[in-house]
PDB file of C-alpha atoms in Angstrom:
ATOM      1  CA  UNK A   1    -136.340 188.345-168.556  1.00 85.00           C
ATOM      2  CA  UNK A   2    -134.966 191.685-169.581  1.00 86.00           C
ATOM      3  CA  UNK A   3    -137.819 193.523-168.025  1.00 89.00           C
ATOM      4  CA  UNK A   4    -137.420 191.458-164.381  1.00 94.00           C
ATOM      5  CA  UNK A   5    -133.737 192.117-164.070  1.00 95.00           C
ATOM      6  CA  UNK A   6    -134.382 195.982-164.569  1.00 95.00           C
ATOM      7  CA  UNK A   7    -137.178 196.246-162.036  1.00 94.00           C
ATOM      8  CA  UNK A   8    -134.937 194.248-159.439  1.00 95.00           C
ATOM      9  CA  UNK A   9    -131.879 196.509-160.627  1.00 95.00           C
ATOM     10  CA  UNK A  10    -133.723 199.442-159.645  1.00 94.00           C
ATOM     11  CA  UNK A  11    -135.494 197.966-156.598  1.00 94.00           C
ATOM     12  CA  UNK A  12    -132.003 197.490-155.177  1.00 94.00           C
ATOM     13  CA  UNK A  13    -129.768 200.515-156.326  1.00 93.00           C
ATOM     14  CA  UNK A  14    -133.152 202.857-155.156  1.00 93.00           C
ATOM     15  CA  UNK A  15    -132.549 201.343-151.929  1.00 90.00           C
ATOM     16  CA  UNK A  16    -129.012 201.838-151.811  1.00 89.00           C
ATOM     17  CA  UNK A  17    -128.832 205.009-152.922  1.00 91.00           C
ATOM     18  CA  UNK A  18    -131.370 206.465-150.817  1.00 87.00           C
ATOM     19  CA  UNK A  19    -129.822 204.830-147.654  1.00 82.00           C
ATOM     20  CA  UNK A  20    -126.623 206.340-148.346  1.00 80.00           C
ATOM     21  CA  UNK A  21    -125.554 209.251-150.540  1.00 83.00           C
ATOM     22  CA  UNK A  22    -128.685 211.007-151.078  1.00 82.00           C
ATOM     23  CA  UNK A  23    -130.187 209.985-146.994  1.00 81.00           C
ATOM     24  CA  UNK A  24    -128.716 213.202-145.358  1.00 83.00           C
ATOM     25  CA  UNK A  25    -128.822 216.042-148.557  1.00 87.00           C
ATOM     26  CA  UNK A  26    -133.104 214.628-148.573  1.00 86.00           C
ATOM     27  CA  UNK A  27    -133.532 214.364-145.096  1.00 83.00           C
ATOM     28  CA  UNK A  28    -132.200 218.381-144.895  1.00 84.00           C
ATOM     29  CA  UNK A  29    -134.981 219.297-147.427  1.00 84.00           C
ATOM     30  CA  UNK A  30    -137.772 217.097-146.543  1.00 82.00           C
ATOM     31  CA  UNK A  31    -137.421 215.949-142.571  1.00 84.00           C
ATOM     32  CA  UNK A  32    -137.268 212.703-141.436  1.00 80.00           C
ATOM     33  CA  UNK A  33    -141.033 211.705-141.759  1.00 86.00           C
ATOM     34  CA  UNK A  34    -140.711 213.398-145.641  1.00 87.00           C
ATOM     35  CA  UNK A  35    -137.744 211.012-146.516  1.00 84.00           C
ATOM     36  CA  UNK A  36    -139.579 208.285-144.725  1.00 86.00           C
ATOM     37  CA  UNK A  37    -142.361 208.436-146.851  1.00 90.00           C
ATOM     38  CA  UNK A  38    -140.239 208.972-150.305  1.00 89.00           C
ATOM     39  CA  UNK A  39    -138.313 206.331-149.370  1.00 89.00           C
ATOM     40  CA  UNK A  40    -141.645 204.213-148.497  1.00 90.00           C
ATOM     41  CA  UNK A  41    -143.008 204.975-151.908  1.00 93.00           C
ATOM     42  CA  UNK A  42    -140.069 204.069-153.999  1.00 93.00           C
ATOM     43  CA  UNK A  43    -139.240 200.942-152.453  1.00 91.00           C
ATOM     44  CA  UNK A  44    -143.267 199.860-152.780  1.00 94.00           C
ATOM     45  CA  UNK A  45    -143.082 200.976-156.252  1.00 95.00           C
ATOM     46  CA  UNK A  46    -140.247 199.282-157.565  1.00 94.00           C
ATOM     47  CA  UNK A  47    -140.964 195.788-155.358  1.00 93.00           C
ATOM     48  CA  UNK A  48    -144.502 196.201-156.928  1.00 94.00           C
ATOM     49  CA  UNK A  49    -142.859 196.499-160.092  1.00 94.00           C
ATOM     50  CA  UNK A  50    -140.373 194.060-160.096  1.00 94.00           C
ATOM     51  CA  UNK A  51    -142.772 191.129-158.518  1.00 91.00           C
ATOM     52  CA  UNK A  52    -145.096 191.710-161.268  1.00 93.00           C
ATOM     53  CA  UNK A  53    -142.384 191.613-163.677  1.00 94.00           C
ATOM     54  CA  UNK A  54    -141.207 188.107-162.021  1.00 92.00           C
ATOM     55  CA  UNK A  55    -144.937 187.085-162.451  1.00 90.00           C
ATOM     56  CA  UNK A  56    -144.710 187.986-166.482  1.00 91.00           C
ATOM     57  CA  UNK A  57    -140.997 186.749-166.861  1.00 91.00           C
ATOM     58  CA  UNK A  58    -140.749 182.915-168.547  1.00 91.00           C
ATOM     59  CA  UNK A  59    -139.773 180.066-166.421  1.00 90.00           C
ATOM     60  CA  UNK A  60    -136.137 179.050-167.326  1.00 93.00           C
ATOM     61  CA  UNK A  61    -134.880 176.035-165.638  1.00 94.00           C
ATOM     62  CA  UNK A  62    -131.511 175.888-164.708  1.00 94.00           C
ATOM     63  CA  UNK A  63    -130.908 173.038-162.603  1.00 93.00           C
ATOM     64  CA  UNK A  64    -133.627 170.786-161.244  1.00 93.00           C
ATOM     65  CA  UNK A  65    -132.968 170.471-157.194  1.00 92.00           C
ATOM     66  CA  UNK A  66    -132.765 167.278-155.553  1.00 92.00           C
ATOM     67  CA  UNK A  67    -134.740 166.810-152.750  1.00 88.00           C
ATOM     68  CA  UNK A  68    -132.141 166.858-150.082  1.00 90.00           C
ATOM     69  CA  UNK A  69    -132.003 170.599-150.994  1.00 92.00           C
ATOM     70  CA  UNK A  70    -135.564 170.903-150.412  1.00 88.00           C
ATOM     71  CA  UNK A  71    -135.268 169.662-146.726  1.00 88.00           C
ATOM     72  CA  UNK A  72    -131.957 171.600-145.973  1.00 92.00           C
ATOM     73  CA  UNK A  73    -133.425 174.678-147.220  1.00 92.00           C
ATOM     74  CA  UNK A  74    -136.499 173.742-144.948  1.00 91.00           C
ATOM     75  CA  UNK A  75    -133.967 173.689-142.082  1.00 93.00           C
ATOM     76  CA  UNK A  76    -132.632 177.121-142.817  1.00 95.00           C
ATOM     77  CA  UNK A  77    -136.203 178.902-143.526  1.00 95.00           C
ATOM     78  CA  UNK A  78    -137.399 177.590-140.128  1.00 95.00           C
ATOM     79  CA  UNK A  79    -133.651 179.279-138.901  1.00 96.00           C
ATOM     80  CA  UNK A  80    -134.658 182.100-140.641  1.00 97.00           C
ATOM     81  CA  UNK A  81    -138.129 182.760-139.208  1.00 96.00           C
ATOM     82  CA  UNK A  82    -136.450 182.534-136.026  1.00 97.00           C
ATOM     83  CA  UNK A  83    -134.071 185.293-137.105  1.00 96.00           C
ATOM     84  CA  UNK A  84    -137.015 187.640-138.042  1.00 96.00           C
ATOM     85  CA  UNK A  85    -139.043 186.698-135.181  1.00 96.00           C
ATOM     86  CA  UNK A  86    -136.446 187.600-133.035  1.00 94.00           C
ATOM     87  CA  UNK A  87    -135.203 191.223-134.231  1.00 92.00           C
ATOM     88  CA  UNK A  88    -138.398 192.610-132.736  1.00 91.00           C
ATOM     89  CA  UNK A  89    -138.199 190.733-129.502  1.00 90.00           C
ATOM     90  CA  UNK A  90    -134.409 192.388-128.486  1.00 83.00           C
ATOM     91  CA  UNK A  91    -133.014 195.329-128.433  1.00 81.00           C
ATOM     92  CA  UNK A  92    -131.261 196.291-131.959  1.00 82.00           C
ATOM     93  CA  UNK A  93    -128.821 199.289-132.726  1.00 81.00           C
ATOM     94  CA  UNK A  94    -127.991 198.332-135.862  1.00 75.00           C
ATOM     95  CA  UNK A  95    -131.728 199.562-136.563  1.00 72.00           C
ATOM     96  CA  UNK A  96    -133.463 202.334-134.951  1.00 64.00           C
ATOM     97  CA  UNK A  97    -132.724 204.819-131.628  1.00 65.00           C
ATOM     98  CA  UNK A  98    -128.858 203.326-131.836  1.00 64.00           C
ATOM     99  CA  UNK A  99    -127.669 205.983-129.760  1.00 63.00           C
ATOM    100  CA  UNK A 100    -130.301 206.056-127.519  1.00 71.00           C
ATOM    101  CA  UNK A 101    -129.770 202.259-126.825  1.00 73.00           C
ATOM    102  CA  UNK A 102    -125.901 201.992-126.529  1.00 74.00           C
ATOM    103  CA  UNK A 103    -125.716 205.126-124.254  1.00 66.00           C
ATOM    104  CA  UNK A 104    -127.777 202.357-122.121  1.00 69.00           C
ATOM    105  CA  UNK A 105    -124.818 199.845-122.955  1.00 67.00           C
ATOM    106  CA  UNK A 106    -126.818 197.301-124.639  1.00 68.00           C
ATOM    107  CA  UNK A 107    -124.984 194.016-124.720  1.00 75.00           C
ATOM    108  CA  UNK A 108    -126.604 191.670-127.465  1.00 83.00           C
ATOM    109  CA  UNK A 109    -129.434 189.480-126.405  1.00 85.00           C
ATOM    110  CA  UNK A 110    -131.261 186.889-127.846  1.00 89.00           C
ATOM    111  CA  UNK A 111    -131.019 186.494-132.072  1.00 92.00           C
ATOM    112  CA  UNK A 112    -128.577 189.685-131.581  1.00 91.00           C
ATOM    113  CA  UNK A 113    -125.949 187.433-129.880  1.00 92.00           C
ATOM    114  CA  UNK A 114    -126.053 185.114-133.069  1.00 94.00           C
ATOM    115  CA  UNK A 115    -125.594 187.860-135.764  1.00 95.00           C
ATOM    116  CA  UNK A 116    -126.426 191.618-134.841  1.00 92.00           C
ATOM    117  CA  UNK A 117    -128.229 191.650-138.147  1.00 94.00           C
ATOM    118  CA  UNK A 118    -130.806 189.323-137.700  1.00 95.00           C
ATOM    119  CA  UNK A 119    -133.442 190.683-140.177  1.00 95.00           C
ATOM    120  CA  UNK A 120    -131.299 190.938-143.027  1.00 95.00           C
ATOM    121  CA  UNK A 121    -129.918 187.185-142.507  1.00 97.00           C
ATOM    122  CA  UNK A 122    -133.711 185.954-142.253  1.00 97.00           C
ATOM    123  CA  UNK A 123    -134.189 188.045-145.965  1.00 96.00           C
ATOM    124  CA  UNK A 124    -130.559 186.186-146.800  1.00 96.00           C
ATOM    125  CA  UNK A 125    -131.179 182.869-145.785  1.00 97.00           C
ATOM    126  CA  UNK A 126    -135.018 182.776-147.914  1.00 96.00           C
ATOM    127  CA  UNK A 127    -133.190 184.447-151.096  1.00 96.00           C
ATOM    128  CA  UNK A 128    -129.985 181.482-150.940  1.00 96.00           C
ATOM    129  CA  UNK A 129    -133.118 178.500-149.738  1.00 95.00           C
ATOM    130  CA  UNK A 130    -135.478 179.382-152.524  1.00 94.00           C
ATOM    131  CA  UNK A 131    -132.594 180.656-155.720  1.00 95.00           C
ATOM    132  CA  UNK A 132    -131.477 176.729-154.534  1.00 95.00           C
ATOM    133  CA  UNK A 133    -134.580 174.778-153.835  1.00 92.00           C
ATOM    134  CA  UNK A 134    -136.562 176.386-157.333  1.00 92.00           C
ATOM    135  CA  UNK A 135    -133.170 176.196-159.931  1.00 93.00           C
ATOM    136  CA  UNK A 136    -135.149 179.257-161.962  1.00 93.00           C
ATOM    137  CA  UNK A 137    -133.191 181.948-163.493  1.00 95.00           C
ATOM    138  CA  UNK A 138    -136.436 184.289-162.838  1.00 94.00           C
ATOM    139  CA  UNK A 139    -136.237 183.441-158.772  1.00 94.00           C
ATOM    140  CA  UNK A 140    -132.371 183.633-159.094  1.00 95.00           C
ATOM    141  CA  UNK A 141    -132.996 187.056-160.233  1.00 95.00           C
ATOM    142  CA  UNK A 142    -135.637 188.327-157.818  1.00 95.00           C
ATOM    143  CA  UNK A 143    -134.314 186.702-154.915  1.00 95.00           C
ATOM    144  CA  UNK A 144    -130.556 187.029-155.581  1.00 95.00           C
ATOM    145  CA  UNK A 145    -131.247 191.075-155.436  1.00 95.00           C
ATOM    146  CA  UNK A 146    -133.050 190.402-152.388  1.00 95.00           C
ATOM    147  CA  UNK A 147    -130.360 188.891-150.685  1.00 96.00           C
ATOM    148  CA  UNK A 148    -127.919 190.928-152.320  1.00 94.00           C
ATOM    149  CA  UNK A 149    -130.061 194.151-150.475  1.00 94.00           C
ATOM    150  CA  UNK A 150    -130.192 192.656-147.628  1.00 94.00           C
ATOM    151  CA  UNK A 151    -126.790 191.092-146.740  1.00 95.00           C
ATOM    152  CA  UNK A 152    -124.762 194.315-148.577  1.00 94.00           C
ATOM    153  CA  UNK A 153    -127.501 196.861-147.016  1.00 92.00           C
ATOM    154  CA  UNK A 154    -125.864 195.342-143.474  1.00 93.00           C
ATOM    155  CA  UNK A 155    -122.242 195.903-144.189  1.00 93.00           C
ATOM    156  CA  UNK A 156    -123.367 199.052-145.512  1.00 90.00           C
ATOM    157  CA  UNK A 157    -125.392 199.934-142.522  1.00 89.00           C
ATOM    158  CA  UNK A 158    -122.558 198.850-140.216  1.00 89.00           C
ATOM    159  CA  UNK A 159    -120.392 201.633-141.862  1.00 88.00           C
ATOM    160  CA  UNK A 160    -122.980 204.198-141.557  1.00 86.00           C
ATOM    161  CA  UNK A 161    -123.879 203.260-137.753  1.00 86.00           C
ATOM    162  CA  UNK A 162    -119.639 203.378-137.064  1.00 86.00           C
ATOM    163  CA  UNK A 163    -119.343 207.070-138.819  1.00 85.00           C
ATOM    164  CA  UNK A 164    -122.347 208.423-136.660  1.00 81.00           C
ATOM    165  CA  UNK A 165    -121.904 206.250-133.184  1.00 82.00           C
ATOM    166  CA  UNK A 166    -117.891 206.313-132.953  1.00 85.00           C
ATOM    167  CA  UNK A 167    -116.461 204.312-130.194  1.00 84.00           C
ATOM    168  CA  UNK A 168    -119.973 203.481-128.868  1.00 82.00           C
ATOM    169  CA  UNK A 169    -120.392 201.679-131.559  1.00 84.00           C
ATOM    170  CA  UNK A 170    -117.234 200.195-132.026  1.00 85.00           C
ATOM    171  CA  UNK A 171    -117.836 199.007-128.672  1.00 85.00           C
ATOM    172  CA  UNK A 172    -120.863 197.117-129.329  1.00 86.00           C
ATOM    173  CA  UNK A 173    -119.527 195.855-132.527  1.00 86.00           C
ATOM    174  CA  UNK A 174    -117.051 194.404-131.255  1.00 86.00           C
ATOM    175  CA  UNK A 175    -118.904 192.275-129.190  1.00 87.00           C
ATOM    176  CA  UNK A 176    -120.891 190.952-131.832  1.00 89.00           C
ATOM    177  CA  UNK A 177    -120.511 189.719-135.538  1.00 93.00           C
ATOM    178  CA  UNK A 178    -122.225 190.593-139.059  1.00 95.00           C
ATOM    179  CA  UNK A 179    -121.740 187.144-139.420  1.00 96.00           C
ATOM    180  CA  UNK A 180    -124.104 184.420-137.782  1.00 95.00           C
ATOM    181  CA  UNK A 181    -122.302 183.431-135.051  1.00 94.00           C
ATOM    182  CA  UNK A 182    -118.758 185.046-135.920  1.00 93.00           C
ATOM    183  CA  UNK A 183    -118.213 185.997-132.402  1.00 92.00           C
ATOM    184  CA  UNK A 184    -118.661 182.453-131.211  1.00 92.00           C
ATOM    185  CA  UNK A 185    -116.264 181.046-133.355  1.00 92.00           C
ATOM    186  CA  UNK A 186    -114.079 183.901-132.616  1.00 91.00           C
ATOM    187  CA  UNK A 187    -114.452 183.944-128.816  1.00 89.00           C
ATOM    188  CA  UNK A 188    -116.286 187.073-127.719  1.00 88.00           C
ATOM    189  CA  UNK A 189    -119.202 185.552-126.967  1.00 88.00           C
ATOM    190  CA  UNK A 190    -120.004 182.154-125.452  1.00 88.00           C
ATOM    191  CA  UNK A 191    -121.817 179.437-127.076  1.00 89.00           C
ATOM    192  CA  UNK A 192    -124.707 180.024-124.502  1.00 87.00           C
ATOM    193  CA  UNK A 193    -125.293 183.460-125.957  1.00 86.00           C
ATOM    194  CA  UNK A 194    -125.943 181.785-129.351  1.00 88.00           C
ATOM    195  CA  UNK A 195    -129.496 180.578-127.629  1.00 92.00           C
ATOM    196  CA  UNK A 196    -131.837 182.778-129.530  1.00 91.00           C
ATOM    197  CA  UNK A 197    -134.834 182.426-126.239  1.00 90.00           C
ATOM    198  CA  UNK A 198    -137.530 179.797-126.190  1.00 94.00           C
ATOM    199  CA  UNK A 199    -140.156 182.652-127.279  1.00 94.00           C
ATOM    200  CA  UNK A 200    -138.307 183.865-130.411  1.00 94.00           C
ATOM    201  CA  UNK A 201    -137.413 179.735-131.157  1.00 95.00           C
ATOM    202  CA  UNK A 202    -141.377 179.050-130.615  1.00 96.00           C
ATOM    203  CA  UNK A 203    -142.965 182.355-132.627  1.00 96.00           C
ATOM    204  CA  UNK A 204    -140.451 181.781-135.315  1.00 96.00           C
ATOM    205  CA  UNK A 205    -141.497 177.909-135.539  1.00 95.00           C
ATOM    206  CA  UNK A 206    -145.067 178.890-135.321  1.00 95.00           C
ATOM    207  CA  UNK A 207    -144.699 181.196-138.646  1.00 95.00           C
ATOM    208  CA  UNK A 208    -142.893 178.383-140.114  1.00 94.00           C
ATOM    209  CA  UNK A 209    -145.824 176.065-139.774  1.00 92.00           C
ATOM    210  CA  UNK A 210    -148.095 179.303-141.015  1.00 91.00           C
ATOM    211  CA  UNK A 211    -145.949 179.705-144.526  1.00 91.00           C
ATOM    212  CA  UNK A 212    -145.273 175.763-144.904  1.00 88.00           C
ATOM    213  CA  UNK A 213    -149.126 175.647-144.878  1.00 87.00           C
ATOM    214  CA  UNK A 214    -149.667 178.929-146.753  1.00 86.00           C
ATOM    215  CA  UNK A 215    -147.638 178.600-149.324  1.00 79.00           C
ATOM    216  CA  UNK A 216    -149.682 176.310-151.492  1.00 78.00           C
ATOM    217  CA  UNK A 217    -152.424 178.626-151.129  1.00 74.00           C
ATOM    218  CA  UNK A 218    -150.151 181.631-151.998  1.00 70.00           C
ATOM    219  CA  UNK A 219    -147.396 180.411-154.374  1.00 69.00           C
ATOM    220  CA  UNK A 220    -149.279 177.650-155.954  1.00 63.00           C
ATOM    221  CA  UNK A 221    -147.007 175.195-155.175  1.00 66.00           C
ATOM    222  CA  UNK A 222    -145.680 172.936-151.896  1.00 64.00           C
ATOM    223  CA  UNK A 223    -142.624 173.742-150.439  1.00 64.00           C
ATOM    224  CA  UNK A 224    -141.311 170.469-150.539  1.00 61.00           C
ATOM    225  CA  UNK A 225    -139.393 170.938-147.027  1.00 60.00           C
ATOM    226  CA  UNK A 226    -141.269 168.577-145.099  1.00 56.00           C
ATOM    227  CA  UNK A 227    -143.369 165.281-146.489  1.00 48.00           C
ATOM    228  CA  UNK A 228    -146.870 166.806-145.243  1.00 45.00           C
ATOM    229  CA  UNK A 229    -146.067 169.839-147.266  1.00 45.00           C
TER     230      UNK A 229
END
């Protein structure tokens, strides 16, 4: 178990650290298509590294989930998919040409009026459903960093984005939340704008279907989530 928590130790502080302190000092030596690829190859090496670790590491049971869990956690991977599906259908500063985009004043539309992280909350929501639904220390470990990359990389992210943008970011972050539908429940944005769009609801419950069906086939093992799984 040793061996797992190193490889996802290092598959999340690599990530961190090339994001941040060491981004603009690499990107000055190698360009932005050199640091892409470095950063490409250390990420695939230490995912590579730490799933195969996961694969090697013991199974140690925790707790054993009851099956309410199962179909909750179905709920919020089908939210999830919707999530993903969705931050390639709209418009997103938070992840590439952000100046480009809110010189064009981008309001948030579709998933990006529910959370303005939408990609990192779909990574979130699949480490919380499946650390809960399994009760393994091994998937606690592997999918904990996961979520731990994804949902700190965003707060993270937002800092960087406010340092480079200024008040054109502060603008558009303003009018939307790191949180899934923080600006709802604090009143910058109507309920309405929490409708993700019926294509992003119908790809995202199409890939659903795809994993719930694939996952036997891949994993080994049912999800659970719904009775024909």
């Amino acid at each position: 178990m040793a061996g797992l928590a190193i490889a996802v130790a290092l598959f999340v502080l690599t990530h961190f650290i090339l994001s941040h302190p060491l981004r603009a000092p690499l990107v000055a030596r190698l360009g932005e298509k050199g640091f892409l690829g470095l950063y490409s190859l250390v990420a695939a090496a230490t995912l590579i590294w730490a799933v195969l670790a996961y694969r090697a590491a013991p199974t140690q049971q925790l707790w054993v989930p009851p099956l309410w869990v199962l179909q909750v956690g179905g709920l919020l991977m089908l939210i999830a998919c919707i999530l993903f599906v969705g931050s390639f259908l709209a418009p997103n500063p938070a992840m590439v040409e952000a100046g480009r985009l809110l010189a064009k004043g981008t309001a948030p539309k579709g998933v990006m009026g529910i959370t303005r992280h939408p990609m990192m909350w779909a990574f979130g929501l699949w480490a919380v459903v499946h650390v809960a639904a399994t009760g393994r220390l091994e998937t606690l470990i592997l999918a904990g960093g996961i979520g731990i990359l994804a949902l700190v990389g965003a707060r993270l992210q937002d800092g960087k984005k406010a340092a480079q943008l200024g008040a054109a970011w502060a603008a558009y972050a303003g009018s939307t939340s790191y949180w899934p539908l923080g600006a709802q429940l604090s009143g910058r944005l109507g309920w309405s704008r929490a409708w993700p769009g019926v294509l992003p609801v119908a790809i995202g419950l199409a890939l659903y279907v795809v994993l719930v069906m694939a996952h036997p086939l891949v994993i080994g093992k049912a999800t659970g989530a719904v009775p024909w799984s």
